[in-house]
Every structure is written in C-alpha cells, then in structure tokens.
Short mmCIF file of C-alpha atoms in Angstrom, two decimals:
data_model
loop_
_atom_site.label_atom_id
_atom_site.label_comp_id
_atom_site.label_asym_id
_atom_site.label_seq_id
_atom_site.Cartn_x
_atom_site.Cartn_y
_atom_site.Cartn_z
CA UNK A 1 91.58 130.79 128.69
CA UNK A 2 95.13 131.97 128.07
CA UNK A 3 95.89 131.95 131.78
CA UNK A 4 94.55 128.43 132.13
CA UNK A 5 96.63 127.30 129.16
CA UNK A 6 99.76 128.76 130.74
CA UNK A 7 99.02 127.03 134.05
CA UNK A 8 98.75 123.69 132.27
CA UNK A 9 101.87 124.18 130.14
CA UNK A 10 103.95 125.37 133.11
CA UNK A 11 102.64 122.51 135.31
CA UNK A 12 101.83 124.89 138.15
CA UNK A 13 99.12 122.67 139.65
CA UNK A 14 100.07 119.52 141.52
CA UNK A 15 97.15 117.55 140.09
CA UNK A 16 98.16 118.54 136.54
CA UNK A 17 101.69 117.29 137.13
CA UNK A 18 100.37 114.00 138.52
CA UNK A 19 97.95 113.43 135.65
CA UNK A 20 100.40 114.32 132.87
CA UNK A 21 103.20 112.25 134.41
CA UNK A 22 100.99 109.18 134.80
CA UNK A 23 99.55 109.52 131.29
CA UNK A 24 103.00 110.01 129.77
CA UNK A 25 104.36 106.84 131.38
CA UNK A 26 101.33 104.91 130.18
CA UNK A 27 101.84 106.19 126.62
CA UNK A 28 105.52 105.26 126.65
CA UNK A 29 104.89 101.69 127.80
CA UNK A 30 101.85 101.19 125.56
CA UNK A 31 103.77 102.34 122.50
CA UNK A 32 106.61 99.95 123.29
CA UNK A 33 104.40 96.93 123.92
CA UNK A 34 102.22 97.79 120.92
CA UNK A 35 105.13 97.22 118.54
CA UNK A 36 105.28 93.55 119.47
CA UNK A 37 101.51 93.02 119.43
CA UNK A 38 101.26 94.69 116.02
CA UNK A 39 104.03 92.54 114.54
CA UNK A 40 102.62 89.47 116.28
CA UNK A 41 99.19 90.21 114.77
CA UNK A 42 97.62 90.27 118.22
CA UNK A 43 96.49 93.91 118.21
CA UNK A 44 92.79 93.16 118.77
CA UNK A 45 93.47 90.93 121.76
CA UNK A 46 93.93 94.08 123.82
CA UNK A 47 90.50 95.28 122.73
CA UNK A 48 88.84 92.03 123.77
CA UNK A 49 90.77 92.10 127.04
CA UNK A 50 89.62 95.65 127.82
CA UNK A 51 85.96 94.87 127.20
CA UNK A 52 86.23 91.63 129.16
CA UNK A 53 87.59 93.59 132.13
CA UNK A 54 84.36 95.54 132.70
CA UNK A 55 82.48 92.75 134.56
CA UNK A 56 85.47 92.33 136.85
CA UNK A 57 85.43 96.03 137.73
CA UNK A 58 81.74 95.91 138.63
CA UNK A 59 82.04 92.63 140.56
CA UNK A 60 85.05 93.92 142.53
CA UNK A 61 83.12 97.06 143.48
CA UNK A 62 80.01 95.10 144.49
CA UNK A 63 81.93 92.51 146.49
CA UNK A 64 84.25 94.87 148.36
CA UNK A 65 81.38 97.28 149.10
CA UNK A 66 79.29 94.40 150.45
CA UNK A 67 82.21 93.43 152.70
CA UNK A 68 82.31 96.95 154.10
CA UNK A 69 85.49 97.94 152.29
CA UNK A 70 86.30 100.79 149.92
CA UNK A 71 84.89 99.61 146.61
CA UNK A 72 86.30 102.65 144.83
CA UNK A 73 89.92 101.69 145.56
CA UNK A 74 91.78 101.65 142.25
CA UNK A 75 93.99 98.63 143.09
CA UNK A 76 90.85 96.65 144.00
CA UNK A 77 89.07 97.62 140.79
CA UNK A 78 92.13 96.88 138.65
CA UNK A 79 92.58 93.51 140.36
CA UNK A 80 89.00 92.63 139.46
CA UNK A 81 89.57 93.87 135.92
CA UNK A 82 92.68 91.70 135.61
CA UNK A 83 90.92 88.53 136.73
CA UNK A 84 87.97 89.17 134.45
CA UNK A 85 90.24 90.07 131.53
CA UNK A 86 92.30 86.90 131.91
CA UNK A 87 89.08 84.89 132.06
CA UNK A 88 88.03 86.56 128.81
CA UNK A 89 91.35 85.66 127.14
CA UNK A 90 91.00 82.07 128.38
CA UNK A 91 87.48 81.98 126.90
CA UNK A 92 88.86 83.07 123.52
CA UNK A 93 91.50 80.33 123.60
CA UNK A 94 88.94 77.68 124.58
CA UNK A 95 86.55 78.72 121.79
CA UNK A 96 89.34 78.86 119.22
CA UNK A 97 90.94 75.52 120.11
CA UNK A 98 87.86 73.59 121.14
CA UNK A 99 85.67 74.49 118.18
CA UNK A 100 86.02 75.30 114.49
CA UNK A 101 85.28 78.97 115.16
CA UNK A 102 88.12 81.24 114.03
CA UNK A 103 89.91 83.72 116.24
CA UNK A 104 88.20 86.85 114.90
CA UNK A 105 84.75 85.35 115.58
CA UNK A 106 85.86 84.23 119.06
CA UNK A 107 87.09 87.77 119.78
CA UNK A 108 83.75 89.22 118.72
CA UNK A 109 81.77 86.75 120.85
CA UNK A 110 83.80 87.28 124.02
CA UNK A 111 84.04 91.05 123.54
CA UNK A 112 80.30 91.58 123.12
CA UNK A 113 79.15 89.12 125.80
CA UNK A 114 81.54 90.35 128.49
CA UNK A 115 80.84 93.99 127.66
CA UNK A 116 77.08 93.40 127.86
CA UNK A 117 77.49 91.61 131.21
CA UNK A 118 79.63 94.47 132.49
CA UNK A 119 77.02 97.08 131.57
CA UNK A 120 74.33 95.13 133.41
CA UNK A 121 76.50 94.83 136.51
CA UNK A 122 77.31 98.53 136.38
CA UNK A 123 73.58 99.24 136.30
CA UNK A 124 73.17 97.15 139.46
CA UNK A 125 76.11 98.91 141.13
CA UNK A 126 74.69 102.36 140.40
CA UNK A 127 71.42 101.42 142.14
CA UNK A 128 73.29 100.77 145.36
CA UNK A 129 73.79 103.40 148.03
CA UNK A 130 76.58 105.71 146.85
CA UNK A 131 76.84 103.58 143.72
CA UNK A 132 76.21 106.54 141.47
CA UNK A 133 79.21 108.27 143.05
CA UNK A 134 81.60 105.40 142.53
CA UNK A 135 82.78 106.78 139.20
CA UNK A 136 82.76 103.35 137.56
CA UNK A 137 81.55 104.84 134.28
CA UNK A 138 84.92 106.56 133.96
CA UNK A 139 86.43 103.17 133.09
CA UNK A 140 84.33 103.14 129.92
CA UNK A 141 85.40 106.49 128.48
CA UNK A 142 88.38 107.32 130.69
CA UNK A 143 88.81 110.14 133.16
CA UNK A 144 92.44 111.10 133.51
CA UNK A 145 91.60 114.13 135.67
CA UNK A 146 90.43 111.81 138.47
CA UNK A 147 93.93 110.35 138.81
CA UNK A 148 95.56 110.90 142.20
CA UNK A 149 99.22 110.59 143.13
CA UNK A 150 98.94 106.96 144.23
CA UNK A 151 97.24 106.07 140.94
CA UNK A 152 100.03 107.78 138.99
CA UNK A 153 102.67 105.85 140.91
CA UNK A 154 100.81 102.59 140.30
CA UNK A 155 100.68 103.32 136.56
CA UNK A 156 104.35 104.36 136.56
CA UNK A 157 105.57 101.23 138.35
CA UNK A 158 103.48 98.93 136.17
CA UNK A 159 104.62 100.73 133.00
CA UNK A 160 108.29 100.49 133.98
CA UNK A 161 107.91 96.77 134.66
CA UNK A 162 106.48 96.30 131.17
CA UNK A 163 109.31 98.33 129.65
CA UNK A 164 111.94 96.31 131.52
CA UNK A 165 110.35 93.01 130.41
CA UNK A 166 110.20 94.11 126.76
CA UNK A 167 113.78 95.38 126.75
CA UNK A 168 115.08 92.34 128.63
CA UNK A 169 113.34 89.91 126.27
CA UNK A 170 113.87 92.01 123.16
CA UNK A 171 115.75 89.32 121.21
CA UNK A 172 113.27 86.61 122.16
CA UNK A 173 110.18 88.74 121.44
CA UNK A 174 111.68 89.82 118.13
CA UNK A 175 112.22 86.22 117.05
CA UNK A 176 108.75 85.26 118.28
CA UNK A 177 107.09 88.01 116.23
CA UNK A 178 108.96 87.39 112.98
CA UNK A 179 109.41 83.60 112.91
CA UNK A 180 107.71 81.58 115.64
CA UNK A 181 108.55 78.25 114.00
CA UNK A 182 112.26 79.08 113.82
CA UNK A 183 112.22 80.19 117.46
CA UNK A 184 110.77 76.82 118.44
CA UNK A 185 113.33 74.95 116.36
CA UNK A 186 116.13 76.82 118.13
CA UNK A 187 114.87 75.66 121.52
CA UNK A 188 113.17 78.87 122.68
CA UNK A 189 110.13 78.33 124.94
CA UNK A 190 107.59 79.76 122.51
CA UNK A 191 104.59 79.16 124.77
CA UNK A 192 106.23 80.87 127.74
CA UNK A 193 107.39 83.78 125.59
CA UNK A 194 103.91 84.19 124.17
CA UNK A 195 102.52 84.12 127.70
CA UNK A 196 105.04 86.76 128.79
CA UNK A 197 104.07 89.01 125.87
CA UNK A 198 100.36 88.60 126.63
CA UNK A 199 101.08 89.34 130.29
CA UNK A 200 102.52 92.76 129.51
CA UNK A 201 99.56 93.38 127.20
CA UNK A 202 97.24 92.57 130.11
CA UNK A 203 99.10 94.95 132.41
CA UNK A 204 99.07 97.82 129.90
CA UNK A 205 95.40 97.29 129.10
CA UNK A 206 94.32 97.22 132.74
CA UNK A 207 96.30 100.27 133.87
CA UNK A 208 95.13 102.14 130.77
CA UNK A 209 91.46 101.76 131.66
CA UNK A 210 91.35 104.82 133.90
CA UNK A 211 93.27 107.04 131.48
CA UNK A 212 91.54 106.31 128.16
CA UNK A 213 88.74 103.90 129.06
CA UNK A 214 88.11 100.36 127.89
CA UNK A 215 86.53 101.51 124.63
CA UNK A 216 89.66 103.30 123.45
CA UNK A 217 92.54 101.60 125.28
CA UNK A 218 93.25 99.52 122.17
CA UNK A 219 94.22 102.77 120.43
CA UNK A 220 97.26 103.19 122.70
CA UNK A 221 98.50 99.74 121.69
CA UNK A 222 97.89 100.11 117.95
CA UNK A 223 98.11 103.75 116.81
CA UNK A 224 101.64 104.64 118.05
CA UNK A 225 103.11 101.38 116.71
CA UNK A 226 101.32 101.74 113.38
CA UNK A 227 102.51 105.35 113.13
CA UNK A 228 106.12 104.39 113.83
CA UNK A 229 105.93 101.74 111.09
CA UNK A 230 105.69 104.53 108.49
CA UNK A 231 109.10 105.89 109.56
CA UNK A 232 111.40 102.89 109.82
CA UNK A 233 111.92 99.20 109.06
CA UNK A 234 114.14 98.57 112.09
CA UNK A 235 112.41 97.25 115.19
CA UNK A 236 114.63 99.17 117.62
CA UNK A 237 113.84 102.52 116.02
CA UNK A 238 110.21 101.52 115.66
CA UNK A 239 110.04 100.94 119.41
CA UNK A 240 111.69 104.29 120.15
CA UNK A 241 109.40 106.19 117.79
CA UNK A 242 106.28 104.36 118.95
CA UNK A 243 107.09 105.14 122.59
CA UNK A 244 107.71 108.79 121.73
CA UNK A 245 104.44 109.05 119.77
CA UNK A 246 102.48 107.35 122.55
CA UNK A 247 104.03 109.56 125.22
CA UNK A 248 103.47 112.75 123.21
CA UNK A 249 99.85 111.83 122.48
CA UNK A 250 99.13 111.15 126.14
CA UNK A 251 100.88 114.37 127.23
CA UNK A 252 98.94 116.58 124.84
CA UNK A 253 95.67 114.71 125.35
CA UNK A 254 95.93 114.84 129.13
CA UNK A 255 96.79 118.55 129.00
CA UNK A 256 93.81 119.24 126.75
CA UNK A 257 91.59 117.26 129.10
CA UNK A 258 92.84 119.33 132.03
CA UNK A 259 91.86 122.51 130.18
CA UNK A 260 88.51 121.16 129.00
CA UNK A 261 87.31 118.89 131.82
CA UNK A 262 83.91 118.28 130.20
CA UNK A 263 85.51 116.44 127.30
CA UNK A 264 86.39 112.73 127.77
CA UNK A 265 90.10 112.43 128.40
CA UNK A 266 90.37 109.11 126.57
CA UNK A 267 88.95 110.61 123.43
CA UNK A 268 91.35 113.56 123.63
CA UNK A 269 94.36 111.27 124.00
CA UNK A 270 93.27 109.04 121.12
CA UNK A 271 92.52 112.03 118.87
CA UNK A 272 95.99 113.40 119.57
CA UNK A 273 97.68 110.12 118.69
CA UNK A 274 95.39 109.95 115.66
CA UNK A 275 96.82 113.24 114.44
CA UNK A 276 100.28 111.73 114.83
CA UNK A 277 99.15 108.77 112.74
CA UNK A 278 97.86 111.05 109.96
CA UNK A 279 101.14 112.96 109.90
CA UNK A 280 103.07 109.68 109.71
CA UNK A 281 100.73 108.33 107.04
CA UNK A 282 101.42 111.26 104.74
CA UNK A 283 105.06 112.19 105.43
CA UNK A 284 106.58 109.06 107.01
CA UNK A 285 110.14 108.75 105.75
CA UNK A 286 109.86 105.03 104.93
CA UNK A 287 106.25 104.26 104.03
CA UNK A 288 104.50 107.62 104.00
CA UNK A 289 102.06 108.26 101.18
CA UNK A 290 103.93 111.28 99.81
CA UNK A 291 107.34 109.61 99.91
CA UNK A 292 105.94 106.52 98.17
CA UNK A 293 104.40 108.72 95.47
CA UNK A 294 107.74 110.51 95.05
CA UNK A 295 109.62 107.22 94.85
CA UNK A 296 107.17 105.84 92.30
CA UNK A 297 107.47 108.99 90.21
CA UNK A 298 111.27 108.89 90.42
CA UNK A 299 111.31 105.19 89.49
CA UNK A 300 109.04 105.78 86.49
CA UNK A 301 111.23 108.65 85.32
CA UNK A 302 114.34 106.48 85.74
CA UNK A 303 112.71 103.64 83.79
CA UNK A 304 111.81 106.02 80.95
CA UNK A 305 115.38 107.31 80.76
CA UNK A 306 116.76 103.77 80.74
CA UNK A 307 114.39 102.79 77.95
CA UNK A 308 115.47 105.84 75.97
CA UNK A 309 119.18 105.06 76.32
CA UNK A 310 118.62 101.42 75.48
CA UNK A 311 116.56 102.29 72.42
CA UNK A 312 119.19 104.72 71.16
CA UNK A 313 121.96 102.18 71.72
CA UNK A 314 120.13 99.43 69.80
CA UNK A 315 119.32 101.77 66.91
CA UNK A 316 122.99 102.72 66.61
CA UNK A 317 123.99 99.08 67.08
CA UNK A 318 121.78 97.98 64.18
CA UNK A 319 123.19 100.69 61.91
CA UNK A 320 126.72 101.70 63.01
CA UNK A 321 127.00 104.23 60.16
CA UNK A 322 124.23 106.45 61.38
CA UNK A 323 125.07 109.59 63.39
CA UNK A 324 121.72 110.44 64.94
CA UNK A 325 118.15 109.31 65.56
CA UNK A 326 115.10 111.31 64.56
CA UNK A 327 112.20 112.31 66.77
CA UNK A 328 109.77 110.19 64.72
CA UNK A 329 111.85 107.04 65.19
CA UNK A 330 111.82 107.44 68.96
CA UNK A 331 108.07 108.07 69.06
CA UNK A 332 107.40 104.95 67.00
CA UNK A 333 109.87 102.78 68.90
CA UNK A 334 108.23 103.20 72.31
CA UNK A 335 104.81 104.68 71.50
CA UNK A 336 105.56 107.64 73.74
CA UNK A 337 103.45 110.78 73.53
CA UNK A 338 105.23 113.91 72.31
CA UNK A 339 104.95 115.51 75.75
CA UNK A 340 106.34 112.49 77.55
CA UNK A 341 109.20 112.04 75.08
CA UNK A 342 110.11 115.71 75.35
CA UNK A 343 110.30 115.43 79.13
CA UNK A 344 112.45 112.28 78.95
CA UNK A 345 114.85 113.85 76.43
CA UNK A 346 115.17 117.04 78.46
CA UNK A 347 116.10 115.07 81.56
CA UNK A 348 118.56 112.88 79.65
CA UNK A 349 120.12 115.99 78.11
CA UNK A 350 120.45 117.61 81.54
CA UNK A 351 122.15 114.46 82.81
CA UNK A 352 124.66 114.66 79.96
CA UNK A 353 123.60 111.41 78.28
CA UNK A 354 122.03 112.76 75.07
CA UNK A 355 122.99 115.54 72.67
CA UNK A 356 120.28 117.21 70.60
CA UNK A 357 120.21 118.94 67.24
CA UNK A 358 117.33 121.34 67.87
CA UNK A 359 117.02 122.39 64.22
CA UNK A 360 116.71 118.87 62.79
CA UNK A 361 115.10 117.35 65.91
CA UNK A 362 117.73 114.61 65.91
CA UNK A 363 119.46 113.03 68.88
CA UNK A 364 122.66 111.16 69.62
CA UNK A 365 124.38 109.59 72.60
CA UNK A 366 127.22 111.43 74.26
CA UNK A 367 130.31 109.48 75.23
CA UNK A 368 129.03 109.27 78.79
CA UNK A 369 125.58 108.33 77.52
CA UNK A 370 126.95 105.60 75.29
CA UNK A 371 128.78 104.02 78.21
CA UNK A 372 125.64 104.08 80.36
CA UNK A 373 123.46 102.83 77.49
CA UNK A 374 125.84 99.91 76.88
CA UNK A 375 125.70 98.97 80.57
CA UNK A 376 121.89 99.09 80.63
CA UNK A 377 121.55 97.11 77.39
CA UNK A 378 123.97 94.45 78.61
CA UNK A 379 122.09 94.13 81.90
CA UNK A 380 118.78 93.80 80.04
CA UNK A 381 120.08 91.12 77.69
CA UNK A 382 121.71 89.21 80.52
CA UNK A 383 118.38 89.07 82.26
CA UNK A 384 116.63 88.02 79.04
CA UNK A 385 119.13 85.22 78.47
CA UNK A 386 118.77 84.09 82.07
CA UNK A 387 114.97 83.90 81.69
CA UNK A 388 115.28 82.02 78.37
CA UNK A 389 117.93 79.51 79.53
CA UNK A 390 116.99 79.00 83.19
CA UNK A 391 113.30 79.90 83.48
CA UNK A 392 112.04 78.50 80.15
CA UNK A 393 110.53 81.81 79.04
CA UNK A 394 109.81 81.98 75.30
CA UNK A 395 111.98 84.51 73.43
CA UNK A 396 108.84 86.17 72.08
CA UNK A 397 107.70 87.01 75.63
CA UNK A 398 110.99 87.51 77.41
CA UNK A 399 111.31 91.24 76.71
CA UNK A 400 108.17 92.07 78.70
CA UNK A 401 109.19 89.83 81.61
CA UNK A 402 112.68 91.33 81.65
CA UNK A 403 111.28 94.87 81.61
CA UNK A 404 109.10 94.08 84.62
CA UNK A 405 112.04 93.41 86.93
CA UNK A 406 115.34 94.56 85.46
CA UNK A 407 115.00 98.11 86.80
CA UNK A 408 115.14 96.89 90.39
CA UNK A 409 118.05 94.46 89.99
CA UNK A 410 120.71 94.96 92.63
CA UNK A 411 124.41 94.99 91.64
CA UNK A 412 124.85 91.66 93.43
CA UNK A 413 122.12 90.09 91.29
CA UNK A 414 123.73 91.41 88.11
CA UNK A 415 127.08 89.97 89.21
CA UNK A 416 125.43 86.60 89.84
CA UNK A 417 123.85 86.65 86.38
CA UNK A 418 127.21 87.45 84.84
CA UNK A 419 128.86 84.56 86.66
CA UNK A 420 126.15 82.19 85.40
CA UNK A 421 126.41 83.32 81.78
CA UNK A 422 130.10 84.23 81.39
CA UNK A 423 130.92 80.71 80.31
CA UNK A 424 128.62 81.18 77.32
CA UNK A 425 129.28 84.84 76.62
CA UNK A 426 132.84 85.54 77.62
CA UNK A 427 133.96 88.17 80.11
CA UNK A 428 132.42 91.65 79.78
CA UNK A 429 131.06 91.10 76.27
CA UNK A 430 127.73 92.27 74.93
CA UNK A 431 125.17 89.50 74.38
CA UNK A 432 123.32 89.64 71.10
CA UNK A 433 119.68 90.63 71.11
CA UNK A 434 117.60 87.44 71.59
CA UNK A 435 114.87 88.98 69.39
CA UNK A 436 117.21 89.77 66.52
CA UNK A 437 118.33 86.21 65.90
CA UNK A 438 117.23 82.76 66.92
CA UNK A 439 120.84 81.77 67.58
CA UNK A 440 122.63 83.27 70.56
CA UNK A 441 125.99 84.72 69.85
CA UNK A 442 128.54 87.12 71.15
CA UNK A 443 129.64 90.48 69.85
CA UNK A 444 133.29 91.22 70.18
#
C-alpha cells in the first residue's frame, strides 16, 4: 500500500500522470465557470444538462456502431451528449416560456424524463454485441482511470477554451450576474452573453461526464464556487480560490481513485471537494461559521461596553456633583446580570475607560473614558434626533430603534447626520436627551 501511494504521489506511471493532469484541468475550469453560474443562480442547469446528455451518449453509440464505426470513441459520445444536452436545455426554455410552469419544475421534468430515456437506451445498447464492453455506464458514475492521453488533451483544450472565454468576458459576465437589467440598459447584448455563459457550462458539463459522471458533475460547478464564497467578497479572488479548490479536489480524488480502482472516481472527487467545502464552511475568513460567531461575540461585547459608557455618562450628566456610580445603579439601569456586568466592567477597566473602587464597589469614568463616552452619547442622540425629525419615530420608541442600528453606523453616516442637524444643534455640541425633556435643546 505504501509503495502504491508513493508511485501515485511521484507520478511514476504514465497513465497516472494523464489522469491527474486531465482531472486537474477539468477542476480548474469547472471552478472558474461555477462562480458565474452560482452568482447567476443557474447552478442546477448543469445538473439538468448532465442528465439530459445520457440519451445522446446511448444514441451516438448505437448509431455509430450500426454504421460500422467505433461507437466507443470519446469525441463521438461527447458529441452525442452535447446535442442531447442542448435539446434538454431547449426543452426547459420551451416549458418555462410556453407554459405557466416555473423553472424548478421544468428542470425536474426534463431531468427525470431524459435520464429515464437514457437508462432505457443504455439497456438496449448493452444487449448488443460487445455492448456490455462499451463502458457506457462509466458516464453515470465516472471512471477517471479509463482516461487515455487523447481524452486528457481533449479535456485540457476544452477547459482552456472555457477559461479564456470567462477571462475575456469577465467584465461582461460580472455585470450580467449582478445586474442584468443595468447591463441591458448600457447596451450590452444580454441574450448573447447569457448564451455564451451557458455554452461554457455545456462544455464543462459534457467533458466532465467521464471524470465524475453525470450524477455528480454538478458538484464540480457548485461546490468549489460555494466554498470560495466563504473566503472572499471579491469576484476575482473568488474565481482564483474556486479554481484552486476545484483543481485540488480533482487532483486528490483522481489520485485516490488510482490507488483504489474499485471505488467510483466521481464519488472520490466530489467527496474531496466536499471536505474543502466543510473546511471553508467552518473557518472561511469572510463567511465561515466560526468567524461569524467570533464577530457576533465581539460585536455583542462592544455593544455592552458602549452601553456601559453611555449609562455612566448620562448618570454623571444628570448629577454633575457625583463622583462615582454604585454597582446597584448599573444593575438596575440595564437589567444586567451580576456575571455579565462584572465581565463588561473588567473589559472596560482593561481598556482604560473605567476606574473602580473595589472596596465600595463604585465606578467612575477615566479621562479617556469620559471622552469616549461623550462621543458615543452624542452619536446615539444624533441618531435619535434624526429618527424623530426625519423618520417620524415617536420619542417614546426612538431609543430602541436607535439602539438597533447605531452600533454599526459608519463614520461617513455620522458625519452626514451631523451635517443635517448642525443647523439646529450648533457645531460639536451635545444634544439633550430626547427622553429627558419634550423640548429639544442644546447643552453648551
């Protein structure tokens, strides 16, 4: 087992090099194209296309064999798959536009009918002389190990064409995916661009049949792109990461299939990319589960500290003669639990915002804390006044509405609020608390 593993890793066998190279190029192109189909919300079109290709494979084999040709020729089989797949896509468009049936139902109808027809035709093909040796069933589950050098070159050339098209039409495809109506208003040929995008999807789906099979080829278009989405919001980096994930999944899956030939290669490739998806789901730098949990926890802690500083500032503002605030006053003011309040105070103390008299359990703002508390209070009251004056929110409810959004206000938004209200408040002055008095005023 160890020796076989080393032979695969070191690419000592010619067939291993051919298989891994072809699978890697397929993964790269599929990951790239998948980004656009995912953003275009056309991910399942590839699935319908793959299932619709099966009758074409069987018909091409039956026809060429009846003519005395080589029915097992990969270009012949892929040509039949392409024609059948395009006919399936046309059927979906006709059903969707000619009836009141929605696209998801049309996909399900075409997918199931064409797949059932393909299975029946495969049964007929296998009853022919040498039909059971044609290897047509490999198009269902994939059989990367059966790839020869000419097949690898065909996959490579087709993959590179798809990559060149996507890179060359990057700006147009990007606009098409994010705002089709705007693209049309700017004079872009939306129909032709959509046709070009679907054309590369057709090519990737057809050439992926031998590697992963028609059942799982959709995974190469969806999983790498969905995985990359957890890491970035920029389309360029999403394309790079998706291509890398797709290529890595195909490399590892093809290598595992070479070591364990009894296992379906398509399943191995998809399982490998699935592991990449799970890793991205949990630790993705932009949308990963763990990073979102950490951000939520950090935001909640920041909100608690802001509420503490604001509460302390308003208590001192209401009674300028006081020197400190007791523990009981803070608990009552915000209905915090003792454990939660202790954690908030410890963090504020570590940040240098609050000083604590441990013996008396009393707290005061430091000079730095007072400056920060004044800034936070002013921002909160600006937002309250904006909601009262410009959004017709009742003063009795405005505090809750302001709390819901003020913690995510950008500096630009705060500056805009200040510009709207400066005429009423005066430059850099503290607005009065809308809850303290029915009349708005200004504190010098």
